[in-house]
Amino acid sequence: MSRPYRIVCVVAARPNLMKMAPLLHAFQPPESQVETILVHTGQHYDADMDAQFFGALNLPAPDFRLEVGSGSHAVQTAEVMRRFEPILDQLTPTAVLVVGDVNSTLACALAAAKKNIPVLHVEAGLRSFDRSMPEEINRVLTDQISDLLFTSEASGTSNLLREGIPPQRIHFVGNVMIDTLLQQLPQAPTAASVLRRMHLAGFIGEGEAYALLTLHRPANVDDPLRLRALMTAMVKLSGDLPVLFPLHPRTRNMLKHYDLGGLLDTPRLACLAPLSYLDMLGLMKHACMVLTDSGGVQEETTVLRVPCLTLRDNTERPATVNEGSNAIAGHDPSVILALCRDILRYGGKSGRIPQYWDGHAAERVAAATSTWLQARRERR
């Protein structure tokens, strides 16, 4: 009996957990020859929230925790590499699997590539074409050193081919995060039950429409003028319908730092603590519209067929705009409010669900990986 293939799987932040959960499950059928080792870098870490996500997604506890914590991009990337390299030396894995575009994605891919360990990148090829975004740098570099690249939408495949990636290394498999969404959706609570648990019962009337807002990207929240403009627009929107605003820790800190907290003292703007995955899913599912700067939320609202306005000038997920329910709203408060009022008046677009966003993307990743690993072993 040959030695099982050993794949080190890396997570760093909560969106990574939603992508990794179906992958770990797909690699675990009885006949599988793949042993998975889960490494949590701790790039973004909150013990309580992590516990909720691991429990909700039925994820095993990490085999290794690097506990890197926050820092500048350079410091964080270097620290992940420094702590990840000894794990590679200890485990001598067959491959390293990374997801998404955070600093840990690039750091672990670099550490593996420098040791001639194959890198598998899930969610490859996404491009905003905005090099001012640190995530865009991480995407481009990770793809260039990956051996297998799994794309979630057709644009990803086109981008990789244009950048010179050989077609035999690219596999269009669909969106693994949607695997998790479709699996968890039946358990998602109603908005009323979420608010009741947060002692906000009655904030939304029975059957009343509401908007859901998420905001966390440095380009939006680290700039005091832009943050003030966006929050002022949301205060005005709350005059039309209630707005639910789960506050990201970074956003909360910036509002306090720039003395903008008074903008939150608005009767129909409810600031919520960070939510569990299921609670967030429930609020999205029942919202009349979602305003966000999150890439993952753009994808989730597309599958939920909920109108979404992206508070950025671009998106690395064009399928959510070309096919789904998403629209690029930018940062101009007057434009954002006009688009919101159009949704209230006409209902917004529901779009359609992109190809392979069907709940089976992780199975396609596992099948393609197993075939590649077997062929690679036979060549040796």
PDB file of N, CA and C in Angstrom, residues 218-264:
ATOM      1  N   PRO A 218      -9.837  48.754   3.972  1.00  0.00           N
ATOM      2  CA  PRO A 218      -9.073  49.947   4.342  1.00  0.00           C
ATOM      3  C   PRO A 218      -9.344  51.142   3.437  1.00  0.00           C
ATOM      4  N   ALA A 219      -9.529  50.913   2.135  1.00  0.00           N
ATOM      5  CA  ALA A 219      -9.771  52.029   1.219  1.00  0.00           C
ATOM      6  C   ALA A 219     -11.024  52.803   1.595  1.00  0.00           C
ATOM      7  N   ASN A 220     -11.979  52.132   2.235  1.00  0.00           N
ATOM      8  CA  ASN A 220     -13.219  52.796   2.646  1.00  0.00           C
ATOM      9  C   ASN A 220     -13.175  53.314   4.077  1.00  0.00           C
ATOM     10  N   VAL A 221     -12.601  52.532   4.992  1.00  0.00           N
ATOM     11  CA  VAL A 221     -12.736  52.893   6.408  1.00  0.00           C
ATOM     12  C   VAL A 221     -11.518  53.613   6.977  1.00  0.00           C
ATOM     13  N   ASP A 222     -10.379  53.562   6.295  1.00  0.00           N
ATOM     14  CA  ASP A 222      -9.189  54.249   6.802  1.00  0.00           C
ATOM     15  C   ASP A 222      -9.090  55.696   6.324  1.00  0.00           C
ATOM     16  N   ASP A 223      -9.938  56.059   5.370  1.00  0.00           N
ATOM     17  CA  ASP A 223      -9.967  57.423   4.843  1.00  0.00           C
ATOM     18  C   ASP A 223     -11.119  58.161   5.523  1.00  0.00           C
ATOM     19  N   PRO A 224     -10.825  59.167   6.371  1.00  0.00           N
ATOM     20  CA  PRO A 224     -11.900  59.796   7.146  1.00  0.00           C
ATOM     21  C   PRO A 224     -12.946  60.480   6.276  1.00  0.00           C
ATOM     22  N   LEU A 225     -12.537  61.080   5.157  1.00  0.00           N
ATOM     23  CA  LEU A 225     -13.512  61.753   4.293  1.00  0.00           C
ATOM     24  C   LEU A 225     -14.443  60.749   3.626  1.00  0.00           C
ATOM     25  N   ARG A 226     -13.860  59.663   3.146  1.00  0.00           N
ATOM     26  CA  ARG A 226     -14.688  58.655   2.500  1.00  0.00           C
ATOM     27  C   ARG A 226     -15.592  57.967   3.506  1.00  0.00           C
ATOM     28  N   LEU A 227     -15.066  57.662   4.678  1.00  0.00           N
ATOM     29  CA  LEU A 227     -15.869  56.993   5.702  1.00  0.00           C
ATOM     30  C   LEU A 227     -17.036  57.883   6.121  1.00  0.00           C
ATOM     31  N   ARG A 228     -16.764  59.170   6.312  1.00  0.00           N
ATOM     32  CA  ARG A 228     -17.839  60.094   6.687  1.00  0.00           C
ATOM     33  C   ARG A 228     -18.902  60.153   5.586  1.00  0.00           C
ATOM     34  N   ALA A 229     -18.465  60.217   4.329  1.00  0.00           N
ATOM     35  CA  ALA A 229     -19.417  60.314   3.218  1.00  0.00           C
ATOM     36  C   ALA A 229     -20.286  59.061   3.128  1.00  0.00           C
ATOM     37  N   LEU A 230     -19.658  57.905   3.263  1.00  0.00           N
ATOM     38  CA  LEU A 230     -20.427  56.656   3.184  1.00  0.00           C
ATOM     39  C   LEU A 230     -21.413  56.539   4.340  1.00  0.00           C
ATOM     40  N   MET A 231     -20.963  56.875   5.558  1.00  0.00           N
ATOM     41  CA  MET A 231     -21.854  56.759   6.706  1.00  0.00           C
ATOM     42  C   MET A 231     -22.977  57.803   6.645  1.00  0.00           C
ATOM     43  N   THR A 232     -22.671  58.985   6.134  1.00  0.00           N
ATOM     44  CA  THR A 232     -23.725  59.996   5.976  1.00  0.00           C
ATOM     45  C   THR A 232     -24.784  59.504   5.000  1.00  0.00           C
ATOM     46  N   ALA A 233     -24.340  58.844   3.921  1.00  0.00           N
ATOM     47  CA  ALA A 233     -25.293  58.271   2.962  1.00  0.00           C
ATOM     48  C   ALA A 233     -26.157  57.207   3.625  1.00  0.00           C
ATOM     49  N   MET A 234     -25.562  56.402   4.507  1.00  0.00           N
ATOM     50  CA  MET A 234     -26.341  55.353   5.167  1.00  0.00           C
ATOM     51  C   MET A 234     -27.344  55.940   6.162  1.00  0.00           C
ATOM     52  N   VAL A 235     -26.957  57.033   6.803  1.00  0.00           N
ATOM     53  CA  VAL A 235     -27.901  57.718   7.692  1.00  0.00           C
ATOM     54  C   VAL A 235     -29.098  58.216   6.881  1.00  0.00           C
ATOM     55  N   LYS A 236     -28.842  58.779   5.709  1.00  0.00           N
ATOM     56  CA  LYS A 236     -29.933  59.240   4.849  1.00  0.00           C
ATOM     57  C   LYS A 236     -30.780  58.060   4.368  1.00  0.00           C
ATOM     58  N   LEU A 237     -30.127  56.957   4.020  1.00  0.00           N
ATOM     59  CA  LEU A 237     -30.877  55.772   3.584  1.00  0.00           C
ATOM     60  C   LEU A 237     -31.795  55.263   4.685  1.00  0.00           C
ATOM     61  N   SER A 238     -31.343  55.387   5.935  1.00  0.00           N
ATOM     62  CA  SER A 238     -32.166  54.893   7.049  1.00  0.00           C
ATOM     63  C   SER A 238     -33.467  55.670   7.188  1.00  0.00           C
ATOM     64  N   GLY A 239     -33.552  56.828   6.529  1.00  0.00           N
ATOM     65  CA  GLY A 239     -34.818  57.548   6.494  1.00  0.00           C
ATOM     66  C   GLY A 239     -35.831  56.876   5.595  1.00  0.00           C
ATOM     67  N   ASP A 240     -35.355  56.029   4.664  1.00  0.00           N
ATOM     68  CA  ASP A 240     -36.234  55.308   3.743  1.00  0.00           C
ATOM     69  C   ASP A 240     -36.593  53.917   4.239  1.00  0.00           C
ATOM     70  N   LEU A 241     -35.644  53.267   4.927  1.00  0.00           N
ATOM     71  CA  LEU A 241     -35.886  51.928   5.467  1.00  0.00           C
ATOM     72  C   LEU A 241     -34.821  51.628   6.513  1.00  0.00           C
ATOM     73  N   PRO A 242     -35.092  50.714   7.441  1.00  0.00           N
ATOM     74  CA  PRO A 242     -34.101  50.397   8.472  1.00  0.00           C
ATOM     75  C   PRO A 242     -32.824  49.819   7.856  1.00  0.00           C
ATOM     76  N   VAL A 243     -31.692  50.132   8.459  1.00  0.00           N
ATOM     77  CA  VAL A 243     -30.393  49.641   8.001  1.00  0.00           C
ATOM     78  C   VAL A 243     -29.743  48.861   9.138  1.00  0.00           C
ATOM     79  N   LEU A 244     -29.374  47.618   8.866  1.00  0.00           N
ATOM     80  CA  LEU A 244     -28.650  46.789   9.826  1.00  0.00           C
ATOM     81  C   LEU A 244     -27.175  46.820   9.459  1.00  0.00           C
ATOM     82  N   PHE A 245     -26.319  47.080  10.442  1.00  0.00           N
ATOM     83  CA  PHE A 245     -24.905  47.317  10.188  1.00  0.00           C
ATOM     84  C   PHE A 245     -24.045  46.505  11.160  1.00  0.00           C
ATOM     85  N   PRO A 246     -23.722  45.235  10.829  1.00  0.00           N
ATOM     86  CA  PRO A 246     -22.759  44.495  11.653  1.00  0.00           C
ATOM     87  C   PRO A 246     -21.395  45.172  11.548  1.00  0.00           C
ATOM     88  N   LEU A 247     -20.873  45.616  12.667  1.00  0.00           N
ATOM     89  CA  LEU A 247     -19.663  46.439  12.664  1.00  0.00           C
ATOM     90  C   LEU A 247     -18.408  45.576  12.730  1.00  0.00           C
ATOM     91  N   HIS A 248     -17.613  45.652  11.698  1.00  0.00           N
ATOM     92  CA  HIS A 248     -16.294  45.015  11.696  1.00  0.00           C
ATOM     93  C   HIS A 248     -15.411  45.740  12.719  1.00  0.00           C
ATOM     94  N   PRO A 249     -14.565  45.011  13.454  1.00  0.00           N
ATOM     95  CA  PRO A 249     -13.715  45.682  14.459  1.00  0.00           C
ATOM     96  C   PRO A 249     -12.893  46.832  13.877  1.00  0.00           C
ATOM     97  N   ARG A 250     -12.376  46.657  12.671  1.00  0.00           N
ATOM     98  CA  ARG A 250     -11.579  47.729  12.055  1.00  0.00           C
ATOM     99  C   ARG A 250     -12.434  48.973  11.845  1.00  0.00           C
ATOM    100  N   THR A 251     -13.664  48.770  11.371  1.00  0.00           N
ATOM    101  CA  THR A 251     -14.556  49.896  11.101  1.00  0.00           C
ATOM    102  C   THR A 251     -14.939  50.602  12.389  1.00  0.00           C
ATOM    103  N   ARG A 252     -15.246  49.827  13.406  1.00  0.00           N
ATOM    104  CA  ARG A 252     -15.583  50.421  14.707  1.00  0.00           C
ATOM    105  C   ARG A 252     -14.426  51.280  15.219  1.00  0.00           C
ATOM    106  N   ASN A 253     -13.210  50.751  15.104  1.00  0.00           N
ATOM    107  CA  ASN A 253     -12.041  51.496  15.578  1.00  0.00           C
ATOM    108  C   ASN A 253     -11.843  52.789  14.795  1.00  0.00           C
ATOM    109  N   MET A 254     -12.039  52.721  13.481  1.00  0.00           N
ATOM    110  CA  MET A 254     -11.840  53.918  12.651  1.00  0.00           C
ATOM    111  C   MET A 254     -12.916  54.970  12.926  1.00  0.00           C
ATOM    112  N   LEU A 255     -14.150  54.553  13.129  1.00  0.00           N
ATOM    113  CA  LEU A 255     -15.210  55.502  13.468  1.00  0.00           C
ATOM    114  C   LEU A 255     -14.881  56.228  14.778  1.00  0.00           C
ATOM    115  N   LYS A 256     -14.351  55.487  15.726  1.00  0.00           N
ATOM    116  CA  LYS A 256     -13.962  56.090  17.002  1.00  0.00           C
ATOM    117  C   LYS A 256     -12.745  56.993  16.815  1.00  0.00           C
ATOM    118  N   HIS A 257     -11.769  56.508  16.050  1.00  0.00           N
ATOM    119  CA  HIS A 257     -10.526  57.255  15.851  1.00  0.00           C
ATOM    120  C   HIS A 257     -10.791  58.610  15.191  1.00  0.00           C
ATOM    121  N   TYR A 258     -11.705  58.630  14.223  1.00  0.00           N
ATOM    122  CA  TYR A 258     -12.007  59.864  13.496  1.00  0.00           C
ATOM    123  C   TYR A 258     -13.175  60.638  14.107  1.00  0.00           C
ATOM    124  N   ASP A 259     -13.612  60.221  15.285  1.00  0.00           N
ATOM    125  CA  ASP A 259     -14.688  60.900  15.999  1.00  0.00           C
ATOM    126  C   ASP A 259     -15.964  60.984  15.149  1.00  0.00           C
ATOM    127  N   LEU A 260     -16.300  59.853  14.512  1.00  0.00           N
ATOM    128  CA  LEU A 260     -17.487  59.786  13.678  1.00  0.00           C
ATOM    129  C   LEU A 260     -18.583  58.936  14.313  1.00  0.00           C
ATOM    130  N   GLY A 261     -18.390  58.550  15.555  1.00  0.00           N
ATOM    131  CA  GLY A 261     -19.360  57.682  16.223  1.00  0.00           C
ATOM    132  C   GLY A 261     -20.749  58.282  16.312  1.00  0.00           C
ATOM    133  N   GLY A 262     -20.833  59.619  16.306  1.00  0.00           N
ATOM    134  CA  GLY A 262     -22.146  60.250  16.396  1.00  0.00           C
ATOM    135  C   GLY A 262     -23.048  59.903  15.230  1.00  0.00           C
ATOM    136  N   LEU A 263     -22.458  59.557  14.082  1.00  0.00           N
ATOM    137  CA  LEU A 263     -23.258  59.185  12.918  1.00  0.00           C
ATOM    138  C   LEU A 263     -24.027  57.882  13.146  1.00  0.00           C
ATOM    139  N   LEU A 264     -23.569  57.098  14.119  1.00  0.00           N
ATOM    140  CA  LEU A 264     -24.238  55.824  14.406  1.00  0.00           C
ATOM    141  C   LEU A 264     -25.452  56.002  15.314  1.00  0.00           C
TER     142      LEU A 264
END
